[in-house]
mmCIF file of C-alpha atoms in Angstrom:
data_model
loop_
_atom_site.group_PDB
_atom_site.id
_atom_site.type_symbol
_atom_site.label_atom_id
_atom_site.label_comp_id
_atom_site.label_asym_id
_atom_site.label_seq_id
_atom_site.Cartn_x
_atom_site.Cartn_y
_atom_site.Cartn_z
ATOM 1 C CA MET A 1 85.780 -19.490 -63.065
ATOM 2 C CA GLY A 2 85.981 -16.498 -61.234
ATOM 3 C CA LEU A 3 82.629 -15.030 -62.880
ATOM 4 C CA ARG A 4 80.949 -18.659 -62.191
ATOM 5 C CA ARG A 5 81.756 -18.913 -58.454
ATOM 6 C CA ARG A 6 80.328 -15.197 -58.338
ATOM 7 C CA GLU A 7 77.113 -15.853 -59.718
ATOM 8 C CA LEU A 8 76.843 -19.198 -57.774
ATOM 9 C CA LEU A 9 77.523 -16.835 -54.285
ATOM 10 C CA ILE A 10 74.739 -14.330 -55.429
ATOM 11 C CA GLY A 11 72.298 -17.337 -56.095
ATOM 12 C CA PHE A 12 73.025 -18.681 -52.600
ATOM 13 C CA ALA A 13 72.479 -15.462 -50.980
ATOM 14 C CA GLY A 14 69.379 -14.887 -52.661
ATOM 15 C CA ALA A 15 68.172 -18.489 -51.864
ATOM 16 C CA GLY A 16 69.116 -17.788 -48.282
ATOM 17 C CA GLY A 17 67.294 -14.437 -48.045
ATOM 18 C CA LEU A 18 64.169 -15.872 -49.344
ATOM 19 C CA ALA A 19 64.443 -18.886 -46.914
ATOM 20 C CA LEU A 20 64.925 -16.181 -43.997
ATOM 21 C CA THR A 21 61.833 -14.410 -45.245
ATOM 22 C CA ALA A 22 59.729 -17.158 -44.602
ATOM 23 C CA CYS A 23 60.876 -18.166 -41.119
ATOM 24 C CA SER A 24 60.325 -14.518 -40.216
ATOM 25 C CA GLN A 25 56.715 -14.776 -41.036
ATOM 26 C CA ASP A 26 55.930 -17.900 -39.333
ATOM 27 C CA ARG A 27 57.093 -16.687 -36.082
ATOM 28 C CA LYS A 28 54.244 -15.165 -33.736
ATOM 29 C CA PRO A 29 54.424 -13.018 -30.784
ATOM 30 C CA PRO A 30 54.351 -14.359 -27.314
ATOM 31 C CA PRO A 31 50.882 -13.920 -25.731
ATOM 32 C CA PRO A 32 50.154 -11.344 -23.435
ATOM 33 C CA PRO A 33 50.294 -12.378 -19.874
ATOM 34 C CA PRO A 34 47.065 -13.063 -18.201
ATOM 35 C CA PRO A 35 45.352 -9.980 -16.343
ATOM 36 C CA PRO A 36 44.904 -10.566 -12.521
ATOM 37 C CA ALA A 37 41.343 -10.635 -11.266
ATOM 38 C CA VAL A 38 39.564 -7.350 -10.575
ATOM 39 C CA ILE A 39 37.203 -6.691 -7.358
ATOM 40 C CA ARG A 40 34.165 -4.494 -7.438
ATOM 41 C CA PHE A 41 32.287 -3.509 -4.517
ATOM 42 C CA ASP A 42 28.717 -2.394 -4.503
ATOM 43 C CA PRO A 43 28.270 0.124 -2.703
ATOM 44 C CA PRO A 44 31.914 1.378 -3.656
ATOM 45 C CA PRO A 45 34.427 2.038 -1.174
ATOM 46 C CA ASP A 46 34.029 4.688 1.361
ATOM 47 C CA ALA A 47 30.360 5.392 0.426
ATOM 48 C CA GLN A 48 28.313 7.333 2.926
ATOM 49 C CA ASN A 49 24.763 7.252 3.888
ATOM 50 C CA VAL A 50 23.841 4.485 1.732
ATOM 51 C CA GLY A 51 19.981 3.455 1.193
ATOM 52 C CA ALA A 52 19.239 0.857 3.784
ATOM 53 C CA ARG A 53 17.102 -1.180 1.005
ATOM 54 C CA ALA A 54 20.261 -1.967 -1.143
ATOM 55 C CA PRO A 55 22.086 -5.453 -0.952
ATOM 56 C CA ALA A 56 25.793 -5.933 -0.586
ATOM 57 C CA LYS A 57 27.227 -6.935 -3.907
ATOM 58 C CA VAL A 58 30.672 -7.860 -5.000
ATOM 59 C CA THR A 59 31.722 -8.756 -8.722
ATOM 60 C CA ILE A 60 34.672 -10.215 -10.088
ATOM 61 C CA THR A 61 35.975 -9.583 -13.380
ATOM 62 C CA ASN A 62 38.767 -11.997 -14.678
ATOM 63 C CA GLY A 63 38.273 -14.448 -11.953
ATOM 64 C CA THR A 64 36.273 -15.890 -9.267
ATOM 65 C CA VAL A 65 35.149 -15.389 -5.658
ATOM 66 C CA ARG A 66 37.029 -17.423 -2.890
ATOM 67 C CA SER A 67 35.784 -15.796 0.113
ATOM 68 C CA VAL A 68 33.756 -12.639 1.265
ATOM 69 C CA GLU A 69 33.587 -11.144 4.454
ATOM 70 C CA TRP A 70 31.164 -8.127 5.103
ATOM 71 C CA ILE A 71 31.033 -7.276 8.721
ATOM 72 C CA ASP A 72 28.969 -4.498 10.352
ATOM 73 C CA GLU A 73 30.025 -2.519 13.361
ATOM 74 C CA THR A 74 29.029 -5.030 15.872
ATOM 75 C CA GLY A 75 31.228 -7.816 14.155
ATOM 76 C CA ARG A 76 28.117 -9.315 12.616
ATOM 77 C CA PRO A 77 28.769 -10.644 9.336
ATOM 78 C CA LEU A 78 26.241 -10.028 6.401
ATOM 79 C CA PRO A 79 24.685 -13.260 5.135
ATOM 80 C CA GLY A 80 24.867 -14.043 1.348
ATOM 81 C CA GLY A 81 26.674 -16.081 -1.044
ATOM 82 C CA PRO A 82 28.060 -16.398 -4.542
ATOM 83 C CA ALA A 83 26.071 -16.952 -7.749
ATOM 84 C CA PRO A 84 26.545 -20.365 -9.521
ATOM 85 C CA ASP A 85 29.407 -18.850 -11.677
ATOM 86 C CA HIS A 86 31.026 -17.531 -8.413
ATOM 87 C CA ARG A 87 31.851 -14.309 -10.477
ATOM 88 C CA THR A 88 29.362 -12.575 -7.891
ATOM 89 C CA TRP A 89 28.324 -12.459 -4.492
ATOM 90 C CA ILE A 90 25.548 -10.830 -2.926
ATOM 91 C CA SER A 91 23.983 -10.225 0.439
ATOM 92 C CA SER A 92 20.645 -12.366 1.168
ATOM 93 C CA GLU A 93 19.566 -9.151 3.266
ATOM 94 C CA PRO A 94 19.538 -5.273 2.742
ATOM 95 C CA LEU A 95 22.054 -3.399 4.240
ATOM 96 C CA GLY A 96 19.612 -1.630 6.944
ATOM 97 C CA TYR A 97 19.992 1.371 8.682
ATOM 98 C CA GLY A 98 22.609 3.009 10.598
ATOM 99 C CA HIS A 99 25.479 0.546 9.962
ATOM 100 C CA THR A 100 29.253 0.885 9.512
ATOM 101 C CA TYR A 101 30.311 -2.322 7.341
ATOM 102 C CA THR A 102 34.052 -3.389 6.496
ATOM 103 C CA ALA A 103 34.211 -5.848 3.457
ATOM 104 C CA LYS A 104 37.081 -8.185 2.786
ATOM 105 C CA VAL A 105 37.059 -10.032 -0.700
ATOM 106 C CA VAL A 106 39.417 -12.440 -2.054
ATOM 107 C CA ALA A 107 39.627 -13.388 -5.494
ATOM 108 C CA GLN A 108 41.109 -16.213 -7.580
ATOM 109 C CA GLY A 109 42.411 -15.373 -10.829
ATOM 110 C CA ALA A 110 44.965 -16.543 -13.292
ATOM 111 C CA THR A 111 47.672 -14.787 -11.863
ATOM 112 C CA GLY A 112 46.901 -16.058 -8.467
ATOM 113 C CA ASP A 113 44.518 -14.541 -5.544
ATOM 114 C CA ILE A 114 44.178 -10.726 -4.947
ATOM 115 C CA THR A 115 42.397 -9.434 -1.971
ATOM 116 C CA ALA A 116 40.545 -6.086 -1.665
ATOM 117 C CA THR A 117 38.992 -4.380 1.120
ATOM 118 C CA ALA A 118 36.362 -1.447 1.519
ATOM 119 C CA THR A 119 34.130 0.236 4.144
ATOM 120 C CA CYS A 120 30.770 1.899 3.924
ATOM 121 C CA THR A 121 27.885 3.688 5.869
ATOM 122 C CA THR A 122 24.357 3.254 5.728
ATOM 123 C CA VAL A 123 21.931 6.187 6.079
ATOM 124 C CA GLN A 124 20.779 6.791 9.688
ATOM 125 C CA PRO A 125 16.928 8.074 10.175
ATOM 126 C CA ASP A 126 15.977 10.943 12.282
ATOM 127 C CA ARG A 127 12.878 8.594 13.056
ATOM 128 C CA LEU A 128 11.055 5.493 11.520
ATOM 129 C CA VAL A 129 7.420 5.735 10.360
ATOM 130 C CA ASP A 130 5.026 2.936 10.081
ATOM 131 C CA VAL A 131 2.067 2.689 7.836
ATOM 132 C CA SER A 132 -1.260 0.693 8.863
ATOM 133 C CA LEU A 133 -3.269 -0.908 5.861
ATOM 134 C CA CYS A 134 -6.977 -0.781 6.705
ATOM 135 C CA SER A 135 -10.562 -0.853 5.686
ATOM 136 C CA SER A 136 -12.837 2.260 5.954
ATOM 137 C CA ASN A 137 -13.540 1.320 9.637
ATOM 138 C CA LEU A 138 -9.744 1.835 10.473
ATOM 139 C CA ASN A 139 -8.943 -1.714 11.632
ATOM 140 C CA GLU A 140 -6.157 -3.157 9.969
ATOM 141 C CA ILE A 141 -7.253 -5.461 7.350
ATOM 142 C CA ALA A 142 -6.261 -9.500 7.571
ATOM 143 C CA GLU A 143 -5.250 -12.139 4.978
ATOM 144 C CA ASN A 144 -8.093 -13.261 3.125
ATOM 145 C CA ASP A 145 -10.477 -11.367 4.548
ATOM 146 C CA THR A 146 -13.616 -10.518 2.939
ATOM 147 C CA TYR A 147 -15.427 -7.152 2.237
ATOM 148 C CA GLY A 148 -18.354 -5.880 0.077
ATOM 149 C CA THR A 149 -18.003 -4.240 -3.108
ATOM 150 C CA GLY A 150 -17.563 -0.780 -1.694
ATOM 151 C CA PHE A 151 -14.323 -1.817 -0.063
ATOM 152 C CA VAL A 152 -12.119 1.486 0.259
ATOM 153 C CA LEU A 153 -8.199 0.630 1.250
ATOM 154 C CA VAL A 154 -6.753 3.100 3.786
ATOM 155 C CA ALA A 155 -3.201 3.908 4.259
ATOM 156 C CA HIS A 156 -2.616 5.661 7.654
ATOM 157 C CA PHE A 157 0.749 6.699 8.518
ATOM 158 C CA ASP A 158 1.544 7.179 12.289
ATOM 159 C CA GLU A 159 3.222 10.569 11.541
ATOM 160 C CA PRO A 160 2.972 12.857 8.576
ATOM 161 C CA ILE A 161 5.080 12.316 5.483
ATOM 162 C CA ASP A 162 5.870 13.694 2.079
ATOM 163 C CA ARG A 163 2.976 12.374 -0.010
ATOM 164 C CA ALA A 164 4.666 12.461 -3.260
ATOM 165 C CA ALA A 165 7.471 10.671 -1.996
ATOM 166 C CA ALA A 166 5.078 8.130 -0.021
ATOM 167 C CA GLU A 167 2.640 7.115 -3.131
ATOM 168 C CA PRO A 168 4.892 5.505 -5.680
ATOM 169 C CA HIS A 169 5.303 2.877 -2.743
ATOM 170 C CA LEU A 170 1.841 2.422 -2.315
ATOM 171 C CA LYS A 171 0.917 -0.470 -4.905
ATOM 172 C CA VAL A 172 -2.828 -1.986 -5.406
ATOM 173 C CA THR A 173 -3.185 -4.950 -7.945
ATOM 174 C CA THR A 174 -6.669 -6.516 -8.576
ATOM 175 C CA VAL A 175 -7.706 -9.494 -10.267
ATOM 176 C CA PRO A 176 -9.669 -9.025 -12.448
ATOM 177 C CA ALA A 177 -7.859 -5.947 -12.902
ATOM 178 C CA VAL A 178 -9.452 -2.469 -12.498
ATOM 179 C CA THR A 179 -8.306 1.258 -12.433
ATOM 180 C CA GLY A 180 -7.824 2.812 -9.292
ATOM 181 C CA ALA A 181 -6.279 5.883 -7.467
ATOM 182 C CA TRP A 182 -5.285 7.091 -4.365
ATOM 183 C CA TYR A 183 -6.860 10.145 -2.609
ATOM 184 C CA TRP A 184 -5.164 11.881 0.242
ATOM 185 C CA LEU A 185 -7.015 13.314 3.013
ATOM 186 C CA ASP A 186 -4.043 14.829 4.572
ATOM 187 C CA ASP A 187 -0.656 14.038 5.208
ATOM 188 C CA GLN A 188 -0.940 10.942 7.189
ATOM 189 C CA ASN A 189 -4.053 9.397 5.265
ATOM 190 C CA ALA A 190 -4.716 8.087 1.713
ATOM 191 C CA HIS A 191 -7.497 6.258 0.443
ATOM 192 C CA TRP A 192 -7.784 3.950 -2.686
ATOM 193 C CA ARG A 193 -10.876 2.994 -4.651
ATOM 194 C CA PRO A 194 -11.453 2.402 -8.346
ATOM 195 C CA GLU A 195 -14.035 4.362 -10.517
ATOM 196 C CA HIS A 196 -16.816 1.880 -9.833
ATOM 197 C CA TYR A 197 -17.385 -0.330 -7.041
ATOM 198 C CA HIS A 198 -15.547 -3.845 -7.095
ATOM 199 C CA PRO A 199 -16.701 -6.607 -9.197
ATOM 200 C CA PRO A 200 -17.971 -9.446 -7.114
ATOM 201 C CA GLY A 201 -14.828 -12.403 -6.485
ATOM 202 C CA THR A 202 -12.247 -9.606 -6.946
ATOM 203 C CA LYS A 203 -9.157 -10.255 -5.262
ATOM 204 C CA ILE A 204 -7.340 -7.145 -4.093
ATOM 205 C CA THR A 205 -3.595 -7.024 -3.102
ATOM 206 C CA ALA A 206 -2.050 -4.056 -1.378
ATOM 207 C CA ALA A 207 1.701 -3.572 -0.839
ATOM 208 C CA ALA A 208 3.144 -0.898 1.234
ATOM 209 C CA GLU A 209 6.808 -1.099 -0.074
ATOM 210 C CA PHE A 210 8.497 1.558 2.757
ATOM 211 C CA PHE A 211 11.732 -0.082 4.158
ATOM 212 C CA GLY A 212 14.515 2.229 3.564
ATOM 213 C CA ILE A 213 12.476 4.842 1.882
ATOM 214 C CA ASP A 214 12.791 8.541 2.360
ATOM 215 C CA LEU A 215 9.812 9.951 3.482
ATOM 216 C CA GLY A 216 10.800 13.616 3.879
ATOM 217 C CA ASP A 217 12.125 15.666 7.185
ATOM 218 C CA GLY A 218 14.436 13.217 8.190
ATOM 219 C CA ALA A 219 11.681 10.122 8.128
ATOM 220 C CA PHE A 220 11.925 6.767 6.708
ATOM 221 C CA GLY A 221 9.927 4.003 6.328
ATOM 222 C CA GLU A 222 9.870 1.145 8.819
ATOM 223 C CA ARG A 223 8.765 -1.805 6.826
ATOM 224 C CA ASP A 224 7.385 -3.725 3.828
ATOM 225 C CA GLN A 225 3.894 -5.213 3.819
ATOM 226 C CA ARG A 226 1.831 -6.939 1.529
ATOM 227 C CA ILE A 227 -1.552 -8.379 2.068
ATOM 228 C CA THR A 228 -4.771 -9.896 -0.292
ATOM 229 C CA VAL A 229 -8.264 -9.453 0.691
ATOM 230 C CA ASN A 230 -11.450 -10.704 -1.244
ATOM 231 C CA ILE A 231 -14.584 -8.966 -2.652
ATOM 232 C CA GLY A 232 -17.730 -11.181 -1.698
ATOM 233 C CA ALA A 233 -21.230 -10.599 -3.118
ATOM 234 C CA ALA A 234 -22.757 -7.254 -4.128
ATOM 235 C CA HIS A 235 -25.135 -6.320 -1.214
ATOM 236 C CA VAL A 236 -26.541 -2.923 -1.921
ATOM 237 C CA ALA A 237 -28.902 -1.357 0.349
ATOM 238 C CA ILE A 238 -30.641 1.894 -1.065
ATOM 239 C CA ALA A 239 -32.710 4.061 1.466
ATOM 240 C CA ASP A 240 -34.992 6.683 -0.174
ATOM 241 C CA ASP A 241 -36.216 9.321 1.924
ATOM 242 C CA ASP A 242 -39.238 10.082 -0.346
ATOM 243 C CA THR A 243 -40.515 6.528 -0.030
ATOM 244 C CA LYS A 244 -38.812 6.030 3.713
ATOM 245 C CA GLN A 245 -38.164 2.445 2.341
ATOM 246 C CA ILE A 246 -34.744 0.838 2.458
ATOM 247 C CA GLU A 247 -34.506 -1.734 -0.506
ATOM 248 C CA VAL A 248 -31.836 -4.333 -0.311
ATOM 249 C CA PHE A 249 -30.382 -6.031 -3.292
ATOM 250 C CA ASP A 250 -28.028 -9.167 -3.319
ATOM 251 C CA ASN A 251 -26.301 -9.624 -6.673
ATOM 252 C CA GLY A 252 -28.838 -7.070 -8.437
ATOM 253 C CA VAL A 253 -31.762 -8.957 -6.939
ATOM 254 C CA LEU A 254 -34.307 -7.466 -4.464
ATOM 255 C CA VAL A 255 -34.278 -9.503 -1.558
ATOM 256 C CA ARG A 256 -35.922 -7.420 1.223
ATOM 257 C CA THR A 257 -37.519 -4.030 1.331
ATOM 258 C CA MET A 258 -37.725 -2.230 5.151
ATOM 259 C CA PRO A 259 -39.639 0.840 6.172
ATOM 260 C CA THR A 260 -37.386 3.046 8.039
ATOM 261 C CA SER A 261 -37.538 6.494 10.060
ATOM 262 C CA MET A 262 -34.483 8.828 9.181
ATOM 263 C CA GLY A 263 -33.306 12.144 10.419
ATOM 264 C CA ARG A 264 -35.739 14.494 11.535
ATOM 265 C CA GLY A 265 -34.026 17.487 9.568
ATOM 266 C CA GLY A 266 -33.178 20.954 11.124
ATOM 267 C CA THR A 267 -30.296 22.039 13.345
ATOM 268 C CA ALA A 268 -29.327 23.069 16.931
ATOM 269 C CA VAL A 269 -26.757 25.152 18.101
ATOM 270 C CA ILE A 270 -24.868 23.876 21.352
ATOM 271 C CA GLY A 271 -22.185 26.040 22.364
ATOM 272 C CA ASP A 272 -19.967 27.073 19.319
ATOM 273 C CA ARG A 273 -21.190 23.994 17.255
ATOM 274 C CA VAL A 274 -23.955 23.682 15.016
ATOM 275 C CA LEU A 275 -25.478 20.236 15.027
ATOM 276 C CA SER A 276 -27.581 18.883 11.852
ATOM 277 C CA PHE A 277 -30.381 16.208 12.601
ATOM 278 C CA TRP A 278 -30.610 15.181 8.839
ATOM 279 C CA THR A 279 -29.339 11.855 7.579
ATOM 280 C CA ARG A 280 -27.002 13.016 4.959
ATOM 281 C CA PRO A 281 -27.477 11.941 1.294
ATOM 282 C CA GLY A 282 -24.714 10.118 -0.148
ATOM 283 C CA VAL A 283 -22.916 6.409 -0.837
ATOM 284 C CA TYR A 284 -21.841 5.027 2.728
ATOM 285 C CA THR A 285 -20.319 1.905 3.455
ATOM 286 C CA VAL A 286 -20.583 -0.730 6.068
ATOM 287 C CA LEU A 287 -18.088 0.163 8.741
ATOM 288 C CA ASP A 288 -19.056 -2.430 11.695
ATOM 289 C CA ARG A 289 -21.625 -3.918 13.276
ATOM 290 C CA LYS A 290 -22.052 -3.915 17.093
ATOM 291 C CA ASP A 291 -24.762 -6.051 19.454
ATOM 292 C CA PRO A 292 -25.591 -4.198 21.487
ATOM 293 C CA VAL A 293 -24.041 -0.650 21.152
ATOM 294 C CA MET A 294 -24.082 2.202 23.755
ATOM 295 C CA MET A 295 -25.154 5.377 21.733
ATOM 296 C CA ASP A 296 -24.352 8.504 23.585
ATOM 297 C CA SER A 297 -25.086 12.138 21.827
ATOM 298 C CA ALA A 298 -22.190 13.569 24.305
ATOM 299 C CA THR A 299 -19.886 11.732 21.631
ATOM 300 C CA TYR A 300 -20.767 14.168 19.008
ATOM 301 C CA GLY A 301 -21.507 17.322 21.318
ATOM 302 C CA LEU A 302 -24.784 17.033 22.177
ATOM 303 C CA PRO A 303 -25.023 16.729 25.927
ATOM 304 C CA ASN A 304 -27.348 13.738 26.953
ATOM 305 C CA THR A 305 -28.733 15.863 29.614
ATOM 306 C CA SER A 306 -30.336 18.057 26.871
ATOM 307 C CA GLY A 307 -33.766 17.794 25.851
ATOM 308 C CA LEU A 308 -32.389 16.240 22.197
ATOM 309 C CA GLY A 309 -29.663 14.494 23.886
ATOM 310 C CA TYR A 310 -29.536 10.584 24.666
ATOM 311 C CA ARG A 311 -27.816 7.912 26.137
ATOM 312 C CA THR A 312 -29.255 4.450 25.284
ATOM 313 C CA SER A 313 -28.005 0.743 24.660
ATOM 314 C CA ILE A 314 -29.092 -0.424 21.050
ATOM 315 C CA ASN A 315 -29.368 -3.758 19.527
ATOM 316 C CA LYS A 316 -28.235 -5.010 16.019
ATOM 317 C CA ALA A 317 -26.590 -1.592 14.783
ATOM 318 C CA VAL A 318 -24.732 -1.538 11.842
ATOM 319 C CA ARG A 319 -22.531 1.395 11.683
ATOM 320 C CA ILE A 320 -22.327 3.614 8.371
ATOM 321 C CA SER A 321 -20.583 6.938 9.239
ATOM 322 C CA HIS A 322 -17.408 7.953 11.384
ATOM 323 C CA ASP A 323 -19.960 10.376 13.120
ATOM 324 C CA GLY A 324 -22.241 7.996 14.670
ATOM 325 C CA ILE A 325 -24.799 7.373 11.962
ATOM 326 C CA TYR A 326 -26.102 3.518 12.115
ATOM 327 C CA VAL A 327 -28.630 1.318 10.519
ATOM 328 C CA HIS A 328 -30.495 0.033 13.931
ATOM 329 C CA GLU A 329 -33.064 -1.530 15.517
ATOM 330 C CA LEU A 330 -35.802 0.757 17.432
ATOM 331 C CA ALA A 331 -39.126 -0.676 18.331
ATOM 332 C CA GLU A 332 -40.199 2.719 19.876
ATOM 333 C CA THR A 333 -40.399 3.970 16.310
ATOM 334 C CA VAL A 334 -42.065 1.490 14.444
ATOM 335 C CA TRP A 335 -45.161 3.553 14.168
ATOM 336 C CA ALA A 336 -42.891 6.383 12.272
ATOM 337 C CA GLN A 337 -40.824 3.983 10.236
ATOM 338 C CA GLY A 338 -42.375 4.121 6.436
ATOM 339 C CA ASN A 339 -44.160 7.690 7.145
ATOM 340 C CA THR A 340 -42.156 9.865 9.354
ATOM 341 C CA ASP A 341 -38.766 11.056 10.111
ATOM 342 C CA VAL A 342 -37.781 11.227 13.650
ATOM 343 C CA SER A 343 -34.230 10.023 14.518
ATOM 344 C CA HIS A 344 -31.176 12.333 15.030
ATOM 345 C CA GLY A 345 -29.728 11.011 11.821
ATOM 346 C CA CYS A 346 -29.811 7.310 11.909
ATOM 347 C CA LEU A 347 -32.030 4.901 9.795
ATOM 348 C CA ASN A 348 -34.539 3.291 12.346
ATOM 349 C CA ILE A 349 -35.893 -0.252 11.280
ATOM 350 C CA SER A 350 -38.011 -2.865 12.964
ATOM 351 C CA PRO A 351 -36.575 -5.261 15.335
ATOM 352 C CA ASP A 352 -37.033 -8.318 12.775
ATOM 353 C CA ASP A 353 -35.618 -6.103 9.776
ATOM 354 C CA ALA A 354 -32.778 -5.101 12.215
ATOM 355 C CA ALA A 355 -31.923 -8.562 12.830
ATOM 356 C CA TRP A 356 -31.896 -9.879 9.370
ATOM 357 C CA PHE A 357 -29.934 -6.940 8.072
ATOM 358 C CA TYR A 358 -27.271 -7.231 10.729
ATOM 359 C CA ASP A 359 -26.659 -10.833 9.475
ATOM 360 C CA PHE A 360 -26.661 -10.145 6.078
ATOM 361 C CA VAL A 361 -24.083 -7.368 5.987
ATOM 362 C CA VAL A 362 -20.305 -7.267 5.910
ATOM 363 C CA PRO A 363 -17.723 -4.394 6.199
ATOM 364 C CA GLY A 364 -17.694 -2.528 2.762
ATOM 365 C CA ASP A 365 -21.400 -3.214 1.547
ATOM 366 C CA ILE A 366 -22.827 -0.369 0.107
ATOM 367 C CA VAL A 367 -25.750 1.905 1.623
ATOM 368 C CA GLU A 368 -26.954 4.825 -0.456
ATOM 369 C CA VAL A 369 -29.078 7.123 0.859
ATOM 370 C CA ARG A 370 -31.366 9.317 -1.610
ATOM 371 C CA ASN A 371 -33.418 12.405 -1.273
ATOM 372 C CA THR A 372 -32.719 13.704 2.255
ATOM 373 C CA GLY A 373 -32.125 17.163 3.399
ATOM 374 C CA GLY A 374 -28.937 18.773 4.521
ATOM 375 C CA ASP A 375 -25.541 18.840 3.229
ATOM 376 C CA PRO A 376 -23.960 15.807 1.078
ATOM 377 C CA LEU A 377 -22.032 13.430 2.956
ATOM 378 C CA ASP A 378 -18.232 14.235 2.929
ATOM 379 C CA ILE A 379 -15.211 11.807 2.928
ATOM 380 C CA TRP A 380 -14.227 12.181 6.710
ATOM 381 C CA GLN A 381 -17.725 10.640 7.455
ATOM 382 C CA ASN A 382 -17.207 7.559 5.449
ATOM 383 C CA GLY A 383 -18.174 9.373 1.897
ATOM 384 C CA ASP A 384 -15.469 8.077 -0.388
ATOM 385 C CA TRP A 385 -18.001 7.021 -2.852
ATOM 386 C CA THR A 386 -19.859 10.176 -3.015
ATOM 387 C CA ILE A 387 -16.760 11.918 -4.435
ATOM 388 C CA ALA A 388 -16.855 12.168 -8.336
ATOM 389 C CA TRP A 389 -13.951 10.225 -9.941
ATOM 390 C CA PRO A 390 -12.492 13.331 -11.777
ATOM 391 C CA ASP A 391 -12.365 15.000 -8.064
ATOM 392 C CA TRP A 392 -11.037 11.821 -6.830
ATOM 393 C CA LEU A 393 -8.065 11.682 -9.443
ATOM 394 C CA ARG A 394 -7.299 15.343 -7.978
ATOM 395 C CA GLY A 395 -6.522 13.825 -5.030
ATOM 396 C CA SER A 396 -3.577 11.912 -5.832
ATOM 397 C CA ALA A 397 -0.184 13.363 -4.804
ATOM 398 C CA ARG A 398 0.804 12.785 -8.406
ATOM 399 C CA THR A 399 -1.450 15.252 -9.758
#
């Protein structure tokens, strides 16, 4: 009996051991406590000289946004709102220049609400620089203006800036697409054109995205701009001094031939300046039209009281250069038009031809002068299209 009882006890213990082992395998460790919500600020707390272009942003991990206050030094709240999932909040305007912000955020998580605060400051420029988007006539372009196929976009800054810092923020797109490039005349003026004349019907959108951009030496951009203009028909006038005729083409079709008298040639020394009386060869564009215009030789250094000087009102005048070259009416030289050059540099044509040409052209139309003497047309005179494309590309701040 003793032995039997001992066997039974051992069996019972063994069975119990197996049962206990099975129970320990079924037990799971208790789940970890839920993590608290985490609040992240962008810009981060205590950030200094934050870019003015950046928005304010709050990101919540393990929770959602309950409330956000982002207040500047005047007590003005920065407007903004949460994303649909309430896990982020972003301001609806950039941080701007010269502000000190205090932010307070309440986030809701599984462990309850948490609150966090932060401060930051934004960059304070020494000065703000603006840029004007102009055509070659240096007048600001307006939305949906129409220009000729020789249109050149001009970006004029109101003070010198760092070209390399500025150029990436000058953006031009065209429909149809063409490849174009910027050419810097100096630290305040950049011109944009493609390799060849614009196709008729092109739409050109220019963007100057300078708000918040460091332009060097303490200067920052004042604003962003965006504007679209149109290219009209292909109007090209070719003035050939060999024939002394101006042939005018409309979309490749010759529509008028006009006898002309161009610059008489030669030079004169007035004071310390050498004045040229050639009509410089090159590709001009129409800058503007005036009827009448007062022409005064004193404006380019030739006293109107001298033997060669003049001051007179001229009708139907189409300006093609910044130094005073016009295609204009002059009845007094009709006898010379088509056979003799007698002007100071302008292209004289008859009253009938001048009236027709005045009504036909728009700014940006091409006027090409061939076979005259003197130096080639320079870019400062309105000679953008006279510059060969490889040379134009070397005028970029990116080269």
